[in-house]
CSV table of C-alpha atoms in Angstrom, one decimal:
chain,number,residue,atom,x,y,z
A,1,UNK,CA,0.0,0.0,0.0
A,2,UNK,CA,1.3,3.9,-0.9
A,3,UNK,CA,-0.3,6.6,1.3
A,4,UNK,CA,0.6,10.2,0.3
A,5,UNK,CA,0.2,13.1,1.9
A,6,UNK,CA,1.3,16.5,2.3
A,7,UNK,CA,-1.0,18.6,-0.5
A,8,UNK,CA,-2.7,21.7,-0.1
A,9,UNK,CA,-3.2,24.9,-1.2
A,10,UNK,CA,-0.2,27.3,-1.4
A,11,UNK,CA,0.6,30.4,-3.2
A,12,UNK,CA,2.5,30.5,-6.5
A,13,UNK,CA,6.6,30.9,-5.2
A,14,UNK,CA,6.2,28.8,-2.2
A,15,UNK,CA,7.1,25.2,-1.9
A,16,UNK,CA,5.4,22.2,-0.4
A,17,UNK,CA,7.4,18.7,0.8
A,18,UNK,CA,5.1,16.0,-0.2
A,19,UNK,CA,5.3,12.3,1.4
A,20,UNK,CA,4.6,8.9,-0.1
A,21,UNK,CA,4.5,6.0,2.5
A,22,UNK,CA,4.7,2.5,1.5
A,23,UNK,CA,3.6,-0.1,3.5
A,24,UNK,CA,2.8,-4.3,3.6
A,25,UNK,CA,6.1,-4.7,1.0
A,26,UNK,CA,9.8,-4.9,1.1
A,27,UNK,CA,10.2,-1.1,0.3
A,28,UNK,CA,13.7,-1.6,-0.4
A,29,UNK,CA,12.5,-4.4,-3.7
A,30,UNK,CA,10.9,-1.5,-5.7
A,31,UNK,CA,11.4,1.5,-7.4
A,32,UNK,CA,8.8,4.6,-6.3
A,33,UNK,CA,7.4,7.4,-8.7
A,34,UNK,CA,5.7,10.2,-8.6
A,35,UNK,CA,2.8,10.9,-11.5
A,36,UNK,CA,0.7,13.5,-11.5
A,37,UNK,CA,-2.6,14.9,-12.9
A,38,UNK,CA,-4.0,18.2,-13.7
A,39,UNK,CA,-7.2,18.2,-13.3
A,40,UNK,CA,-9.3,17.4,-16.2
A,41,UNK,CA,-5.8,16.2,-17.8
A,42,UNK,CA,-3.7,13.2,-18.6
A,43,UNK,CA,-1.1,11.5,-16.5
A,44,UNK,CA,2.3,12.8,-16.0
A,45,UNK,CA,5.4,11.3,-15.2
A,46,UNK,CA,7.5,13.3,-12.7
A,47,UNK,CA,10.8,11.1,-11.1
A,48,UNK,CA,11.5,8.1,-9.6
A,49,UNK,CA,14.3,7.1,-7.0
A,50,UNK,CA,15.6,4.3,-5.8
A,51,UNK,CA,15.4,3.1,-2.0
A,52,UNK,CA,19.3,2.9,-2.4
A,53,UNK,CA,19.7,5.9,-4.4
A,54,UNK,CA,21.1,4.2,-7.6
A,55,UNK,CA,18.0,4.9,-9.9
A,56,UNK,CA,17.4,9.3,-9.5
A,57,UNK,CA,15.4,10.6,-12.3
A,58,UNK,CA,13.4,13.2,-12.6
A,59,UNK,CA,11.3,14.8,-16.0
A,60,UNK,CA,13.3,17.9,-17.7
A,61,UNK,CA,10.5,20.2,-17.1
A,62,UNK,CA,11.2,20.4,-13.2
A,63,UNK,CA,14.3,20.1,-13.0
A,64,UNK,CA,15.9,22.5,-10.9
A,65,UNK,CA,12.8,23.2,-8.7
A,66,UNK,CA,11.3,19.4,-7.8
A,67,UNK,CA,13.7,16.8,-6.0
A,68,UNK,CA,13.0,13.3,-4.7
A,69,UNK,CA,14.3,11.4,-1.6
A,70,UNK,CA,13.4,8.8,1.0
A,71,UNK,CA,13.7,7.6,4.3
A,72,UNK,CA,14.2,4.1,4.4
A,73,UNK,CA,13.6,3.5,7.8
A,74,UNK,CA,10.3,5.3,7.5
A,75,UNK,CA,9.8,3.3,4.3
A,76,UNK,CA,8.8,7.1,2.7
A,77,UNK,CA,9.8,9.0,-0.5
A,78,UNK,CA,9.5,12.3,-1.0
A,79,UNK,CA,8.7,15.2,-3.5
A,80,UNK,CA,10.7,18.9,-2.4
A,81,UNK,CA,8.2,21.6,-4.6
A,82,UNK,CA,9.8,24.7,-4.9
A,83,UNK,CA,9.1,27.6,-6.4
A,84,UNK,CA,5.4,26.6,-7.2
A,85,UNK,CA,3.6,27.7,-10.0
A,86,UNK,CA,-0.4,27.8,-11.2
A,87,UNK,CA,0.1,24.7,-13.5
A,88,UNK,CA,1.7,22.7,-10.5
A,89,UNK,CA,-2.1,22.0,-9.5
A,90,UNK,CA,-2.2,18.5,-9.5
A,91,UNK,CA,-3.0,15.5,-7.6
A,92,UNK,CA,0.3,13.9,-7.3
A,93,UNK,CA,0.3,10.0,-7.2
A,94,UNK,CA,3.0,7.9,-6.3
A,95,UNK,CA,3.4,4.3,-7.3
A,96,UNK,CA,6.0,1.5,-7.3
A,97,UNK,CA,7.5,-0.9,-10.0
A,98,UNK,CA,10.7,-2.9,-10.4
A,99,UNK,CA,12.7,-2.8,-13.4
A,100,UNK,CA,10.8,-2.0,-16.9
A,101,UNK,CA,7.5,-3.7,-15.4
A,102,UNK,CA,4.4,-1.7,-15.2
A,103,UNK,CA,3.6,0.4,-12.3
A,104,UNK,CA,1.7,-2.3,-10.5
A,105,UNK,CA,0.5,-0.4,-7.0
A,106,UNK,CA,-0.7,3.3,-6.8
A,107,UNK,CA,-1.8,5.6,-3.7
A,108,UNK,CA,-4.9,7.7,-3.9
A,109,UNK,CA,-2.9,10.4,-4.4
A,110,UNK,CA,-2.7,14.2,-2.7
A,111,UNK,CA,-4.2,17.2,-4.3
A,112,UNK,CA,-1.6,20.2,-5.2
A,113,UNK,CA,-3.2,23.5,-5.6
A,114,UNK,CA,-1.0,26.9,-6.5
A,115,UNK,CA,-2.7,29.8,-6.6
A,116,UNK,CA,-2.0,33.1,-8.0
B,1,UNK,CA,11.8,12.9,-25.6
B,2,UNK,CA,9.6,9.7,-26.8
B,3,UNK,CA,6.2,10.5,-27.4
B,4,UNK,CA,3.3,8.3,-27.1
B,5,UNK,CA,-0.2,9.4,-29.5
B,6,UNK,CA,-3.7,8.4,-28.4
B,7,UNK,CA,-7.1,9.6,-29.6
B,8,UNK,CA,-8.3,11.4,-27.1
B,9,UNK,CA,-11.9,9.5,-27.5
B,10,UNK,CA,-13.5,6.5,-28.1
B,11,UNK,CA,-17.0,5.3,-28.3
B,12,UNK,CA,-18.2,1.6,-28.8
B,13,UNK,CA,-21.7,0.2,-27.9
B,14,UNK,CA,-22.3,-2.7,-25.4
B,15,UNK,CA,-21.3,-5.5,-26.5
B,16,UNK,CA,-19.6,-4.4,-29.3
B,17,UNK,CA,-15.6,-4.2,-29.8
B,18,UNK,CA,-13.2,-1.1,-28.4
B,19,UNK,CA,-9.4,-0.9,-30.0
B,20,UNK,CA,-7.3,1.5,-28.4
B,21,UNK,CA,-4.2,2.5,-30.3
B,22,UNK,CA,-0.9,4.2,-29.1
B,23,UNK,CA,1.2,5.5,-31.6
B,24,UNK,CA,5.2,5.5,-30.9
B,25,UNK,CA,8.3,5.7,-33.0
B,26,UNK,CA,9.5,2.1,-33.8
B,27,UNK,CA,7.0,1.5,-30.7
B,28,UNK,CA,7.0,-2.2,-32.0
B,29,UNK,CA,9.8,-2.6,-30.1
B,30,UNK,CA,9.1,-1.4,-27.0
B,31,UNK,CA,7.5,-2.8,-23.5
B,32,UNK,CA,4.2,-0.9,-23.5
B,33,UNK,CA,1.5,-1.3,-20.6
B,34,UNK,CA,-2.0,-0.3,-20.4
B,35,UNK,CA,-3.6,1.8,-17.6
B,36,UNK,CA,-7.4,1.9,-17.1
B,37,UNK,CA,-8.3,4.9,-14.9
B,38,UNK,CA,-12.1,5.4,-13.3
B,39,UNK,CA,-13.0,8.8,-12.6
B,40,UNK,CA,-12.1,9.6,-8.8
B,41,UNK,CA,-9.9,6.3,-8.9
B,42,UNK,CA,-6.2,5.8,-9.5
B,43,UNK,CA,-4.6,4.2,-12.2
B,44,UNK,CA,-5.0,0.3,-12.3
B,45,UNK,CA,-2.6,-1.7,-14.9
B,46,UNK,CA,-4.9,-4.1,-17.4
B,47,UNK,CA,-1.8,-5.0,-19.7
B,48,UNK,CA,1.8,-5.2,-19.2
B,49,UNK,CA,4.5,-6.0,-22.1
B,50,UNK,CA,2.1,-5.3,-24.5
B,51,UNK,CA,0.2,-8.3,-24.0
B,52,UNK,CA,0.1,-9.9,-20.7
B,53,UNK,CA,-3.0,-9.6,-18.8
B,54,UNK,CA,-2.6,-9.0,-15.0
B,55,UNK,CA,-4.1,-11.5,-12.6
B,56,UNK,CA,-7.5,-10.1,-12.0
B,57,UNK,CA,-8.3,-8.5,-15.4
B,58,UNK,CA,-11.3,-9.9,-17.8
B,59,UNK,CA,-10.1,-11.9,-20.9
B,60,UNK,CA,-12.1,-9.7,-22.6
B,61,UNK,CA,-8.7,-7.5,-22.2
B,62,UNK,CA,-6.1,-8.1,-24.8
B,63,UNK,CA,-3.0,-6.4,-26.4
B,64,UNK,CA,-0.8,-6.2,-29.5
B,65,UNK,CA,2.2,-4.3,-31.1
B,66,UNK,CA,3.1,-3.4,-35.3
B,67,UNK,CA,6.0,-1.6,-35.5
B,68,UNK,CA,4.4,1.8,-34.9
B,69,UNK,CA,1.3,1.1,-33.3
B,70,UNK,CA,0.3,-0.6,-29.5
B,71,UNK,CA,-3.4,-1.7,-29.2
B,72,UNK,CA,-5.4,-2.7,-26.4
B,73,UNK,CA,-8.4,-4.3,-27.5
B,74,UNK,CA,-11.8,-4.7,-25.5
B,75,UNK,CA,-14.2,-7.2,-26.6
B,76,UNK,CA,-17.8,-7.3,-25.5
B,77,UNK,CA,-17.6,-3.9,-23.6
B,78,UNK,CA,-19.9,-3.2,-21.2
B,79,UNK,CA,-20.4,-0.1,-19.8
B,80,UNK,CA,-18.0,-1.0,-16.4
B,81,UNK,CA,-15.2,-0.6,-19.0
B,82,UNK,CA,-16.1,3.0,-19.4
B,83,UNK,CA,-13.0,4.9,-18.1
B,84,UNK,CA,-9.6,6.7,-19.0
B,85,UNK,CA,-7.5,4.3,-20.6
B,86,UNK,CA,-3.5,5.4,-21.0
B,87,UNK,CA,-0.8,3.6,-22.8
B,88,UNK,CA,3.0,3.9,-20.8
B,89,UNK,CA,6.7,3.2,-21.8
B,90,UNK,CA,9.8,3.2,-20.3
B,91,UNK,CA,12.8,5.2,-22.2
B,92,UNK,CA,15.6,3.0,-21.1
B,93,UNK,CA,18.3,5.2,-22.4
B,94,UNK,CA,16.8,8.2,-20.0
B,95,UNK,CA,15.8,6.1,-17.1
B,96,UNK,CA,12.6,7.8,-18.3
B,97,UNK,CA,8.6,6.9,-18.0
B,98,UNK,CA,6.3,8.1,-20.9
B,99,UNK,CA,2.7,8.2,-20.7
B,100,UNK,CA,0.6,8.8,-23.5
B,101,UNK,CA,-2.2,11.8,-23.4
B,102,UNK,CA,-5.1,8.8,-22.6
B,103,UNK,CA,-8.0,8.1,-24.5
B,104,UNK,CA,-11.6,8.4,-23.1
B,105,UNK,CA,-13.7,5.3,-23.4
B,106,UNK,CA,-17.2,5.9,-24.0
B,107,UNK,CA,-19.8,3.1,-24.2
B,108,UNK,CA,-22.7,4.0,-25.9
């Protein structure tokens, strides 16, 4: 199971930490992501990072103001927004695979919202 | 970056057939899966590798690859199959995870 949390509203500029707890599996076995999803929109990949660090990658357009880490003994990853802006509204999922296999659990997600 | 092209809608009747395509380059040779999304729900996965139906997901479910084109098929849609269905990649050289822009089942 992956339990975010950490979304709510904030004002364009500021920055939010969000957090992705995994539970019931060997956290240190998977790979975790973050997707997210404007509303209304499609699904878009954000990063992914390895319990051990080896596997860091993050999409080119948030670079620079999004990073990604975790606390293996809290079994948590997560997502350091800075510098916020209007189309960072989202709900942010995270999810887990291994290797090129599909992304097989998701959370429910947390809901972004930057406003103006 | 890759890019992964759905049509943004699709409408079958019950009963009757649903193909959704995702168009890549050279996508024939990729590992594609299949999302199926409910509105309010999270993604669930109802094909992996292009063709292999998870545990849990209808027969009715089925994939295929051509060189440019991955397709999830739906036979005998019924109207719990209406949903948001997205096709996904991942760019090995980029340690990288495409999604395509998701096509909108509609049954009829």
């Amino acid at each position: 199971q992956l339990v975010e949390s950490g979304g709510g509203v904030v004002q364009a500029g500021r920055s939010l930490r969000l957090s992705c707890t995994a539970s019931t599996f060997t956290f240190e076995d998977y790979v975790l992501h973050w997707v997210r999803q404007a509303p209304g929109k499609g699904l878009e990949w954000l990063a992914l990072l390895s319990s051990n660090g080896d596997r860091k990658s993050l999409r080119d357009s948030v670079i620079g103001r999004f990073t990604v880490s975790t606390d293996n003994f809290r079994k948590t990853l997560f997502l350091q927004m800075n510098n916020l802006q209007v189309e960072d509204t989202a709900l942010y999922y995270c999810a887990r695979n291994r290797g090129d296999v599909s992304f097989d659990i998701w959370g429910q997600g947390t809901l972004v919202t930057v406003s103006s | 970056s890759y890019v992964l092209t759905q049509p943004p809608s699709v409408s079958v009747a019950p009963g009757e057939t649903a193909i959704l395509t995702c168009g890549g380059d050279n996508i024939g040779s990729e590992a594609v899966h299949w999302y199926q999304q409910q509105p309010g729900q999270a993604p669930i996965v109802v094909m992996s590798f292009n063709k292999v139906r998870p545990s849990g997901i209808p027969a009715r479910f089925s994939g295929s690859t051509s060189v440019s084109t991955a397709t999830l098929t739906i036979d005998r849609v019924e109207a719990g199959d209406e949903a948001d269905y997205y096709c996904q990649v991942w760019d090995l050289n980029r340690d990288y995870w495409v999604f395509g822009g998701g096509t909108r089942l509609t049954v009829l």
